[in-house]
Each structure stands twice: as structure tokens, then as C-alpha cells.
Amino acid sequence: MSRLLARLLGRLPIGWLQLVHQRGRFAAALSGVAFANVLVFVQIGLMSSMGASTLRPYEFFQGDILISAADANTLTDGGNVARQWLLQALADPDVVDGMGVFVAMVPWDRGETDISLTTFGIDPFRTNFLAPEIAADVDVLQLKDAAILDRLARGLTREEAAAIRLQTPLSFETQGRTLTAYDTFAGGGGFGGDGYLLVSDQTFLSLFPARSSGAPDHILLQLRPGAEPDAVADRLKLLIADSTLRIRSYADAMDEEVRFQQTQRPTGVIFGFGVLIGVLVGIVIVFQVLSADVADHLREYATFKAMGYGQGFFLGVVIEEAVILGVLGFIPGVIAGWGILTLMATVTTLPLFISFEMAVIVFVGTVVFSALSGMIATRRLAAADPADLF
Amino acid sequence: MEDVDISIQTSALNHYFGTGEARKQALFDIDLQIERGSFIVMVGPSGSGKTTLLTLLGCLREIQEGSVTLLGQELRNATAAQNVRMRRRLGFIFQAHNLHQSLTAQQNVLMGLQVKGHLNQALSDKAAAHVLSLLGLAERLDYLPANLSGGQKQRVAIGRALVGNPDVVLADEPTAALDWETAAKVVDLLKQLGQARGTTTMMVTHDNRILDRADRILTLEDGRLVGDEDRRS
Ligand SMILES: Nc1ncnc2c1ncn2[C@@H]1O[C@H](COP(=O)(O)OP(=O)(O)OP(=O)(O)O)[C@@H](O)[C@H]1O
Ligand SMILES: [Mg+2]
């Protein structure tokens, strides 16, 4: 290692030699950096899984434009949209088809655990609005009180989910009715609900008698191939008399919700703070260690100054130490972070993992922030006056 | 004096410590000319200004009044960068060894060489090992300072000062930690370097046996140069 660094630096690897000479401090510094890394990994893992799980229900559908109520910050929030606007939207030459989507939370008493399913009411005859893997199975929704259940829902075991099929359906009581799941699909637990449920709009309205078929929660539009969703959305804003409605491309709707979840919802903000705290913890630890190290070596550094070494040399030594701490601390950090996220993923069924991109960003961030802390730590070097050595 | 090569020259050199009421003059009107390759010993009671003069000659303190010409270059008003460059041509031996605790004997000596820029690693290693063997430490190359005796550490520090072939060696009581035999060896080495390479040595010491080997003895008292004895003739 010494030889390699000497090659790399073109000088004695003083920083490395200094670090390994004080094993206790070195180990403490490495665990500090690793700890900061774990914090950051867990937080951005949660954040990115929040992004992914926020977008998950959007993937059940196929559409180009989504019309929602003004206060519908998410798919499940906010008021509803009058169906008359769907008819009006169809007047635009680029709009070829439209469907109302109903959504509500449906509680399911599972004995020891009560879970809550995000339930979509859709038109089972309009399979063109559904993702192909879902569209293939929705025929059964034409049956009264039929449902397709999320096989990844929390509180449902793999075996239970696997057993659900047309011949052996699973029935359960909710909202004073008996729903029967004849099939399953891959949804996934999110931050808002424990899983998903698909029913027909008819079944949805019988579960929620207060809702009306004339006012779904969202309107999904499909455009003529080649049409520009943003341009059409702009035209629809003029065409549709209710100016409070949110009319935007499906892609924009997805972006808006992710941004909302990450910046407006407490969970998102907390994850953001978690990342900040992780970074701060890392900076403080590296700074503490390096400035203590500089303070311990003031006499040696003063001697080197007397011998003719300049500021650049000392900066180089401290940055060498910082980069070593960053690189070597990252390794246990990424391993522990991965372990913790994997464990959390099994417990929560959230898509929690460290992507290659995340790892690269955190690695670069760790090294850059370590180097910055190191630079700040060299300020104590000014106290090394070679004239005091004689 | 006409044809002699001068490596250190001072004229009307004064130095003060502190400001205002506390201002105190440590050196008064020092005029000196030191020949290249000579072995100079400086003596004087405690507080007479010996160390102060060494730090001025070593570009470690700013020249306040008067002039110092070192190796043909005026130090008065020199920039920080000029001082750093000049210091690379000097060898410092301090009273305390000031070795880096995390570096081996050989690595400490290498630091004296590396300051000159990027050098071939194998050659540098060899040069450092050679200097240490001249100082009787051939068997101790890979020892950390913690595992060396006081005298051995001081010899490593001397090796570090000499490995880069300095033009001027400035030493402040360097032999205090050494037994006479080793001290004599170090003095002989410095005198040899003076003959062979023109290395000038300015050493503060109270050891009479070293005084006997000096080319010239300077005596400071209360910040004034009160004695200047040429021993060669
Ligand atoms: N950094 C300083 N600040 C203030 N006064 C100083 C400083 N260094 C030296 N002095 C004063 O300058 C005078 C000369 O000190 P110097 O250290 O040069 O003496 P010296 O001859 O080396 O003494 P010694 O034999 O004890 O080492 C002394 O009066 C000392 O108190
Ligand atoms: Mg002194």
C-alpha cells in the first residue's frame, strides 16, 4: 500500500503512514465515515424507493394526459372531476379516448393486522387504458364484487397470494360487502398504503355509495399517435371551462407527485434532512480527526516548513489522509448500508436497494466532502512556526 | 580577502522582539563575512542572541534592519516563496531532533531529499541509506524514532539535514545528545563536506573539544559580536 501510494503521489505517503501509525484514531475515523455513509445510504434509499413506490400506481395505467382536481396533489388525494369534462376533452381532434378512474382506500381486517389497500375503480372493458400485464386479467372484474388483489401487499403471505386463482378465489369483508379476489397482480406496498386492489367502476360505486358515476377522481386521456401531450394539455386548459382543474401530461403528473412527496410530505422532508445530517456527521468527523492529526504533528510540520516544504505539500498530505478516509470508510459504509436496506426491504416490502448510481454519487460525495474537511483542517497549520524550533 | 568566496554576509544587522514598551533588541549591529566551506562555531552566554542570529541566517525570521546576503542573495525584503526556495539549500540541525514519529529513519532522511523535487525512488533510497551508514546507523534504516536512542535520533536528524547536500548547515547545539566519539564523527563529516563540497557550517555549541576543531570562533554577548577568532593560521 505504501509503495503504491508513493508511486501515485511521487513522494513518501506521509498521510497514509501517519494514519496507520495511530491505529485507534484511524479505526475511529473509518467507522465515523462508514456511519455517515450508512445514514446517507438509508435515507437516499428510502427517498428513491419513495420515488419508485409513488410512481408504481401510475404504471398500472396507460395514458397521455391526466386531469385531476386542483387539490389532487397525489393520485389518492383531493376532490373529483366532473365526467362532463371528459366529453368536452374528446372534442379536441388529438384526443381519441378517455376513461374516468376512481380511487379510494379500502380497509381490510386481517385479524392481527389491519391493512389498507389503495383501490382503483376502472372500466373493465377499456383494457387499452391498462398496462398489458393487468389488461390480460381484468375480464374477471366484470363479475359483481370481483377484485384483483396486489400479491405484494403487506400482510399477505406469498403462499396465500399464490393460492388465489379463479377456481380458488379469496373473499373478504369490507365496507359492509364481500369482495372476491379471483386473480392477483404485482403492485407493491408503498408509503401511503399497504398494497393495491383493482375493481370495476360498478363495484367501486357499490363499495362507496356516496360517490357518483358522474364524478371520478381522475380523467385519463389517450391521444392520437404523434400528438404532443404538453401542447394538447395547453389547448384543453382553454377548452375546459373549469380553470381550477389540473390538466397536464401523464409524465408531468408523475413528476409533480414525486416532487410533492419528497418536498411537501413530512416523510420526504425527513429523508432529505437525514441525508443532510449524514453528510454533516461525515464532515464533522473527518474534520475532527484531521485537525487533531494536524495539531499532533505541528512540530514535524514546522520542521518540514523549515526544510523548505511549502503550503502545497501540507495541503497534499492532509487531502491524502482525507481521501484515504473517504475511500476506506466508504467500503464498510456501502456494505452496511446495503445490508440494512435489504433487511428493511424484506420487512416493509418497499423497493429498497443501493443502485450503482447511488453508490457512485455517495462515493464521490464522500471523497469530495472529506477533502473539503481536510482543507479546512489545514488552517491550523498556520500555527506551525519554524522559527520556534531552534 | 579579495579572492575568497563568501557564503554569508551580514552588515549592520539589528533585530528586535516585541513591540511598544516591550520592544527589546536582541541583536546589535552584527557585521560578518563567512567564507564558503568554513566550519564556524558560535559561543556566548544564554540569551546572547545566538539562536536569533541562526534563525535570521536560515530565512526563518524576517530581516528587520540591516542586511543579510546568503549565497549571493539579499534576504532583506525577500518574498515568502524566495525564502522557501532558499531554505531548500540549507541544512537545519535543531537541538531537538524533531523527527516524524510515523516515518522510519530512512524515510525521515528521505524527507530532506524529497524537498528538492521529484527524484528517482531507488536512487533516493540509496542516498538516504548511505548517509545513515556514514553516521553509523546502517542497521537502523527501518526503525521508527520510538525505537531509537536519543543519540541515534539526533544522528538521523543530522542525516536528514545533510542528505540534500546543503550549501550551508545551521546547527544549534546539535551534539548535546551525542557521546564524544559520535560528536567528533559528525564534526569531522561536516569539515570534510566543507573541504570537498564547500559546505559552510555555522554551529552553536559549548563543547570545548569542538571549539578546538573550529576554523573560526564567534562570540556573542548581549546581542553584540564581541569576539572573532580565526583558528586556521
Ligand atoms: N520569540 C522571542 N520572543 C521574544 N523574545 C525572544 C524570542 N526569542 C528570543 N528572545 C530574546 O532574545 C534574546 C536572545 O535570545 P536567543 O534565543 O537568541 O539567545 P541564545 O543565545 O540562543 O540563548 P541560549 O544559549 O539560551 O539558547 C533573549 O533575551 C531572548 O529572551
Ligand atoms: Mg539558543
PDB file of N, CA, C and O in Angstrom, chain A residues 87-133:
ATOM      1  N   LEU A  87     -66.088  14.503 -21.784  1.00  0.00           N
ATOM      2  CA  LEU A  87     -66.765  14.640 -23.070  1.00  0.00           C
ATOM      3  C   LEU A  87     -66.238  15.857 -23.822  1.00  0.00           C
ATOM      4  O   LEU A  87     -66.008  15.813 -25.021  1.00  0.00           O
ATOM      5  N   GLN A  88     -66.026  16.928 -23.066  1.00  0.00           N
ATOM      6  CA  GLN A  88     -65.535  18.135 -23.712  1.00  0.00           C
ATOM      7  C   GLN A  88     -64.123  17.929 -24.277  1.00  0.00           C
ATOM      8  O   GLN A  88     -63.799  18.376 -25.363  1.00  0.00           O
ATOM      9  N   ALA A  89     -63.275  17.199 -23.501  1.00  0.00           N
ATOM     10  CA  ALA A  89     -61.900  16.956 -23.950  1.00  0.00           C
ATOM     11  C   ALA A  89     -61.895  16.176 -25.255  1.00  0.00           C
ATOM     12  O   ALA A  89     -61.047  16.400 -26.128  1.00  0.00           O
ATOM     13  N   LEU A  90     -62.856  15.274 -25.392  1.00  0.00           N
ATOM     14  CA  LEU A  90     -62.915  14.451 -26.608  1.00  0.00           C
ATOM     15  C   LEU A  90     -63.179  15.289 -27.858  1.00  0.00           C
ATOM     16  O   LEU A  90     -62.949  14.832 -28.980  1.00  0.00           O
ATOM     17  N   ALA A  91     -63.620  16.543 -27.650  1.00  0.00           N
ATOM     18  CA  ALA A  91     -63.858  17.429 -28.787  1.00  0.00           C
ATOM     19  C   ALA A  91     -62.558  17.835 -29.459  1.00  0.00           C
ATOM     20  O   ALA A  91     -62.540  18.215 -30.619  1.00  0.00           O
ATOM     21  N   ASP A  92     -61.434  17.741 -28.688  1.00  0.00           N
ATOM     22  CA  ASP A  92     -60.139  18.098 -29.287  1.00  0.00           C
ATOM     23  C   ASP A  92     -59.760  17.028 -30.302  1.00  0.00           C
ATOM     24  O   ASP A  92     -59.851  15.833 -30.013  1.00  0.00           O
ATOM     25  N   PRO A  93     -59.328  17.436 -31.506  1.00  0.00           N
ATOM     26  CA  PRO A  93     -59.047  16.457 -32.562  1.00  0.00           C
ATOM     27  C   PRO A  93     -57.947  15.460 -32.187  1.00  0.00           C
ATOM     28  O   PRO A  93     -57.934  14.341 -32.707  1.00  0.00           O
ATOM     29  N   ASP A  94     -57.022  15.836 -31.293  1.00  0.00           N
ATOM     30  CA  ASP A  94     -55.937  14.921 -30.927  1.00  0.00           C
ATOM     31  C   ASP A  94     -56.322  13.926 -29.843  1.00  0.00           C
ATOM     32  O   ASP A  94     -55.614  12.955 -29.600  1.00  0.00           O
ATOM     33  N   VAL A  95     -57.441  14.180 -29.146  1.00  0.00           N
ATOM     34  CA  VAL A  95     -57.844  13.290 -28.060  1.00  0.00           C
ATOM     35  C   VAL A  95     -58.698  12.179 -28.654  1.00  0.00           C
ATOM     36  O   VAL A  95     -59.729  12.444 -29.250  1.00  0.00           O
ATOM     37  N   VAL A  96     -58.262  10.926 -28.542  1.00  0.00           N
ATOM     38  CA  VAL A  96     -59.012   9.844 -29.171  1.00  0.00           C
ATOM     39  C   VAL A  96     -59.852   9.047 -28.187  1.00  0.00           C
ATOM     40  O   VAL A  96     -60.844   8.445 -28.566  1.00  0.00           O
ATOM     41  N   ASP A  97     -59.458   9.031 -26.901  1.00  0.00           N
ATOM     42  CA  ASP A  97     -60.218   8.208 -25.955  1.00  0.00           C
ATOM     43  C   ASP A  97     -60.013   8.747 -24.554  1.00  0.00           C
ATOM     44  O   ASP A  97     -59.034   9.445 -24.279  1.00  0.00           O
ATOM     45  N   GLY A  98     -60.958   8.415 -23.663  1.00  0.00           N
ATOM     46  CA  GLY A  98     -60.836   8.865 -22.286  1.00  0.00           C
ATOM     47  C   GLY A  98     -61.522   7.910 -21.337  1.00  0.00           C
ATOM     48  O   GLY A  98     -62.435   7.172 -21.726  1.00  0.00           O
ATOM     49  N   MET A  99     -61.036   7.881 -20.070  1.00  0.00           N
ATOM     50  CA  MET A  99     -61.645   6.993 -19.072  1.00  0.00           C
ATOM     51  C   MET A  99     -61.579   7.678 -17.717  1.00  0.00           C
ATOM     52  O   MET A  99     -60.587   8.327 -17.386  1.00  0.00           O
ATOM     53  N   GLY A 100     -62.663   7.533 -16.944  1.00  0.00           N
ATOM     54  CA  GLY A 100     -62.635   8.012 -15.567  1.00  0.00           C
ATOM     55  C   GLY A 100     -62.006   6.962 -14.674  1.00  0.00           C
ATOM     56  O   GLY A 100     -62.194   5.768 -14.868  1.00  0.00           O
ATOM     57  N   VAL A 101     -61.205   7.411 -13.711  1.00  0.00           N
ATOM     58  CA  VAL A 101     -60.569   6.496 -12.754  1.00  0.00           C
ATOM     59  C   VAL A 101     -61.026   6.887 -11.356  1.00  0.00           C
ATOM     60  O   VAL A 101     -60.958   8.056 -10.980  1.00  0.00           O
ATOM     61  N   PHE A 102     -61.543   5.886 -10.631  1.00  0.00           N
ATOM     62  CA  PHE A 102     -61.936   6.130  -9.239  1.00  0.00           C
ATOM     63  C   PHE A 102     -60.856   5.573  -8.332  1.00  0.00           C
ATOM     64  O   PHE A 102     -60.236   4.560  -8.644  1.00  0.00           O
ATOM     65  N   VAL A 103     -60.650   6.255  -7.225  1.00  0.00           N
ATOM     66  CA  VAL A 103     -59.665   5.714  -6.286  1.00  0.00           C
ATOM     67  C   VAL A 103     -60.077   6.032  -4.860  1.00  0.00           C
ATOM     68  O   VAL A 103     -60.618   7.107  -4.579  1.00  0.00           O
ATOM     69  N   ALA A 104     -59.869   5.068  -3.975  1.00  0.00           N
ATOM     70  CA  ALA A 104     -60.145   5.272  -2.547  1.00  0.00           C
ATOM     71  C   ALA A 104     -59.368   4.227  -1.751  1.00  0.00           C
ATOM     72  O   ALA A 104     -58.910   3.229  -2.309  1.00  0.00           O
ATOM     73  N   MET A 105     -59.235   4.464  -0.471  1.00  0.00           N
ATOM     74  CA  MET A 105     -58.566   3.488   0.379  1.00  0.00           C
ATOM     75  C   MET A 105     -59.611   2.516   0.906  1.00  0.00           C
ATOM     76  O   MET A 105     -60.670   2.931   1.379  1.00  0.00           O
ATOM     77  N   VAL A 106     -59.298   1.227   0.819  1.00  0.00           N
ATOM     78  CA  VAL A 106     -60.215   0.212   1.319  1.00  0.00           C
ATOM     79  C   VAL A 106     -59.534  -0.542   2.458  1.00  0.00           C
ATOM     80  O   VAL A 106     -58.460  -1.102   2.265  1.00  0.00           O
ATOM     81  N   PRO A 107     -60.157  -0.500   3.646  1.00  0.00           N
ATOM     82  CA  PRO A 107     -59.543  -1.224   4.775  1.00  0.00           C
ATOM     83  C   PRO A 107     -59.836  -2.713   4.669  1.00  0.00           C
ATOM     84  O   PRO A 107     -60.875  -3.122   4.153  1.00  0.00           O
ATOM     85  N   TRP A 108     -58.906  -3.494   5.161  1.00  0.00           N
ATOM     86  CA  TRP A 108     -59.094  -4.939   5.130  1.00  0.00           C
ATOM     87  C   TRP A 108     -58.651  -5.463   6.490  1.00  0.00           C
ATOM     88  O   TRP A 108     -57.474  -5.387   6.828  1.00  0.00           O
ATOM     89  N   ASP A 109     -59.597  -5.991   7.231  1.00  0.00           N
ATOM     90  CA  ASP A 109     -59.303  -6.506   8.568  1.00  0.00           C
ATOM     91  C   ASP A 109     -58.718  -7.906   8.444  1.00  0.00           C
ATOM     92  O   ASP A 109     -59.429  -8.849   8.118  1.00  0.00           O
ATOM     93  N   ARG A 110     -57.440  -8.028   8.683  1.00  0.00           N
ATOM     94  CA  ARG A 110     -56.757  -9.310   8.521  1.00  0.00           C
ATOM     95  C   ARG A 110     -56.535  -9.980   9.860  1.00  0.00           C
ATOM     96  O   ARG A 110     -55.569 -10.734  10.034  1.00  0.00           O
ATOM     97  N   GLY A 111     -57.433  -9.714  10.847  1.00  0.00           N
ATOM     98  CA  GLY A 111     -57.244 -10.317  12.168  1.00  0.00           C
ATOM     99  C   GLY A 111     -56.189  -9.562  12.930  1.00  0.00           C
ATOM    100  O   GLY A 111     -56.438  -8.468  13.424  1.00  0.00           O
ATOM    101  N   GLU A 112     -54.964 -10.123  12.984  1.00  0.00           N
ATOM    102  CA  GLU A 112     -53.928  -9.457  13.793  1.00  0.00           C
ATOM    103  C   GLU A 112     -53.465  -8.125  13.193  1.00  0.00           C
ATOM    104  O   GLU A 112     -53.097  -7.217  13.890  1.00  0.00           O
ATOM    105  N   THR A 113     -53.514  -8.030  11.851  1.00  0.00           N
ATOM    106  CA  THR A 113     -53.142  -6.747  11.248  1.00  0.00           C
ATOM    107  C   THR A 113     -54.270  -6.230  10.369  1.00  0.00           C
ATOM    108  O   THR A 113     -54.863  -6.984   9.610  1.00  0.00           O
ATOM    109  N   ASP A 114     -54.505  -4.934  10.496  1.00  0.00           N
ATOM    110  CA  ASP A 114     -55.440  -4.282   9.588  1.00  0.00           C
ATOM    111  C   ASP A 114     -54.629  -3.623   8.499  1.00  0.00           C
ATOM    112  O   ASP A 114     -53.724  -2.860   8.789  1.00  0.00           O
ATOM    113  N   ILE A 115     -54.957  -3.937   7.259  1.00  0.00           N
ATOM    114  CA  ILE A 115     -54.224  -3.259   6.198  1.00  0.00           C
ATOM    115  C   ILE A 115     -55.173  -2.389   5.403  1.00  0.00           C
ATOM    116  O   ILE A 115     -56.403  -2.474   5.525  1.00  0.00           O
ATOM    117  N   SER A 116     -54.567  -1.525   4.638  1.00  0.00           N
ATOM    118  CA  SER A 116     -55.340  -0.542   3.897  1.00  0.00           C
ATOM    119  C   SER A 116     -54.878  -0.597   2.443  1.00  0.00           C
ATOM    120  O   SER A 116     -53.705  -0.429   2.161  1.00  0.00           O
ATOM    121  N   LEU A 117     -55.823  -0.878   1.538  1.00  0.00           N
ATOM    122  CA  LEU A 117     -55.464  -1.056   0.131  1.00  0.00           C
ATOM    123  C   LEU A 117     -55.906   0.136  -0.704  1.00  0.00           C
ATOM    124  O   LEU A 117     -57.046   0.601  -0.581  1.00  0.00           O
ATOM    125  N   THR A 118     -54.997   0.625  -1.520  1.00  0.00           N
ATOM    126  CA  THR A 118     -55.341   1.696  -2.453  1.00  0.00           C
ATOM    127  C   THR A 118     -56.121   1.046  -3.591  1.00  0.00           C
ATOM    128  O   THR A 118     -55.590   0.228  -4.336  1.00  0.00           O
ATOM    129  N   THR A 119     -57.406   1.388  -3.674  1.00  0.00           N
ATOM    130  CA  THR A 119     -58.298   0.669  -4.586  1.00  0.00           C
ATOM    131  C   THR A 119     -58.690   1.540  -5.784  1.00  0.00           C
ATOM    132  O   THR A 119     -59.160   2.667  -5.620  1.00  0.00           O
ATOM    133  N   PHE A 120     -58.441   1.023  -6.974  1.00  0.00           N
ATOM    134  CA  PHE A 120     -58.812   1.741  -8.192  1.00  0.00           C
ATOM    135  C   PHE A 120     -60.060   1.116  -8.789  1.00  0.00           C
ATOM    136  O   PHE A 120     -60.146  -0.108  -8.940  1.00  0.00           O
ATOM    137  N   GLY A 121     -61.021   1.977  -9.119  1.00  0.00           N
ATOM    138  CA  GLY A 121     -62.205   1.522  -9.842  1.00  0.00           C
ATOM    139  C   GLY A 121     -62.056   1.892 -11.311  1.00  0.00           C
ATOM    140  O   GLY A 121     -61.887   3.064 -11.645  1.00  0.00           O
ATOM    141  N   ILE A 122     -62.039   0.871 -12.176  1.00  0.00           N
ATOM    142  CA  ILE A 122     -61.799   1.135 -13.598  1.00  0.00           C
ATOM    143  C   ILE A 122     -62.871   0.463 -14.449  1.00  0.00           C
ATOM    144  O   ILE A 122     -63.603  -0.396 -13.977  1.00  0.00           O
ATOM    145  N   ASP A 123     -62.921   0.859 -15.698  1.00  0.00           N
ATOM    146  CA  ASP A 123     -63.869   0.252 -16.625  1.00  0.00           C
ATOM    147  C   ASP A 123     -63.218  -1.004 -17.207  1.00  0.00           C
ATOM    148  O   ASP A 123     -62.255  -0.907 -17.968  1.00  0.00           O
ATOM    149  N   PRO A 124     -63.721  -2.220 -16.859  1.00  0.00           N
ATOM    150  CA  PRO A 124     -63.036  -3.456 -17.281  1.00  0.00           C
ATOM    151  C   PRO A 124     -63.099  -3.689 -18.786  1.00  0.00           C
ATOM    152  O   PRO A 124     -62.391  -4.551 -19.295  1.00  0.00           O
ATOM    153  N   PHE A 125     -63.926  -2.887 -19.498  1.00  0.00           N
ATOM    154  CA  PHE A 125     -63.991  -3.076 -20.956  1.00  0.00           C
ATOM    155  C   PHE A 125     -62.976  -2.228 -21.689  1.00  0.00           C
ATOM    156  O   PHE A 125     -62.749  -2.386 -22.860  1.00  0.00           O
ATOM    157  N   ARG A 126     -62.344  -1.287 -20.961  1.00  0.00           N
ATOM    158  CA  ARG A 126     -61.417  -0.366 -21.608  1.00  0.00           C
ATOM    159  C   ARG A 126     -59.981  -0.787 -21.311  1.00  0.00           C
ATOM    160  O   ARG A 126     -59.229  -0.078 -20.668  1.00  0.00           O
ATOM    161  N   THR A 127     -59.635  -1.979 -21.782  1.00  0.00           N
ATOM    162  CA  THR A 127     -58.316  -2.514 -21.430  1.00  0.00           C
ATOM    163  C   THR A 127     -57.171  -1.716 -22.051  1.00  0.00           C
ATOM    164  O   THR A 127     -56.031  -1.837 -21.622  1.00  0.00           O
ATOM    165  N   ASN A 128     -57.495  -0.887 -23.061  1.00  0.00           N
ATOM    166  CA  ASN A 128     -56.422  -0.096 -23.670  1.00  0.00           C
ATOM    167  C   ASN A 128     -55.827   0.921 -22.700  1.00  0.00           C
ATOM    168  O   ASN A 128     -54.771   1.464 -22.940  1.00  0.00           O
ATOM    169  N   PHE A 129     -56.544   1.205 -21.587  1.00  0.00           N
ATOM    170  CA  PHE A 129     -56.030   2.149 -20.597  1.00  0.00           C
ATOM    171  C   PHE A 129     -55.187   1.461 -19.524  1.00  0.00           C
ATOM    172  O   PHE A 129     -54.722   2.110 -18.597  1.00  0.00           O
ATOM    173  N   LEU A 130     -55.046   0.160 -19.641  1.00  0.00           N
ATOM    174  CA  LEU A 130     -54.335  -0.573 -18.590  1.00  0.00           C
ATOM    175  C   LEU A 130     -53.020  -1.112 -19.110  1.00  0.00           C
ATOM    176  O   LEU A 130     -52.866  -1.390 -20.300  1.00  0.00           O
ATOM    177  N   ALA A 131     -52.086  -1.251 -18.184  1.00  0.00           N
ATOM    178  CA  ALA A 131     -50.810  -1.856 -18.548  1.00  0.00           C
ATOM    179  C   ALA A 131     -51.092  -3.262 -19.060  1.00  0.00           C
ATOM    180  O   ALA A 131     -51.996  -3.939 -18.556  1.00  0.00           O
ATOM    181  N   PRO A 132     -50.349  -3.735 -20.061  1.00  0.00           N
ATOM    182  CA  PRO A 132     -50.659  -5.021 -20.690  1.00  0.00           C
ATOM    183  C   PRO A 132     -50.793  -6.176 -19.691  1.00  0.00           C
ATOM    184  O   PRO A 132     -51.719  -6.983 -19.799  1.00  0.00           O
ATOM    185  N   GLU A 133     -49.905  -6.247 -18.712  1.00  0.00           N
ATOM    186  CA  GLU A 133     -49.963  -7.383 -17.775  1.00  0.00           C
ATOM    187  C   GLU A 133     -51.227  -7.346 -16.920  1.00  0.00           C
ATOM    188  O   GLU A 133     -51.705  -8.380 -16.455  1.00  0.00           O
TER     189      GLU A 133
END
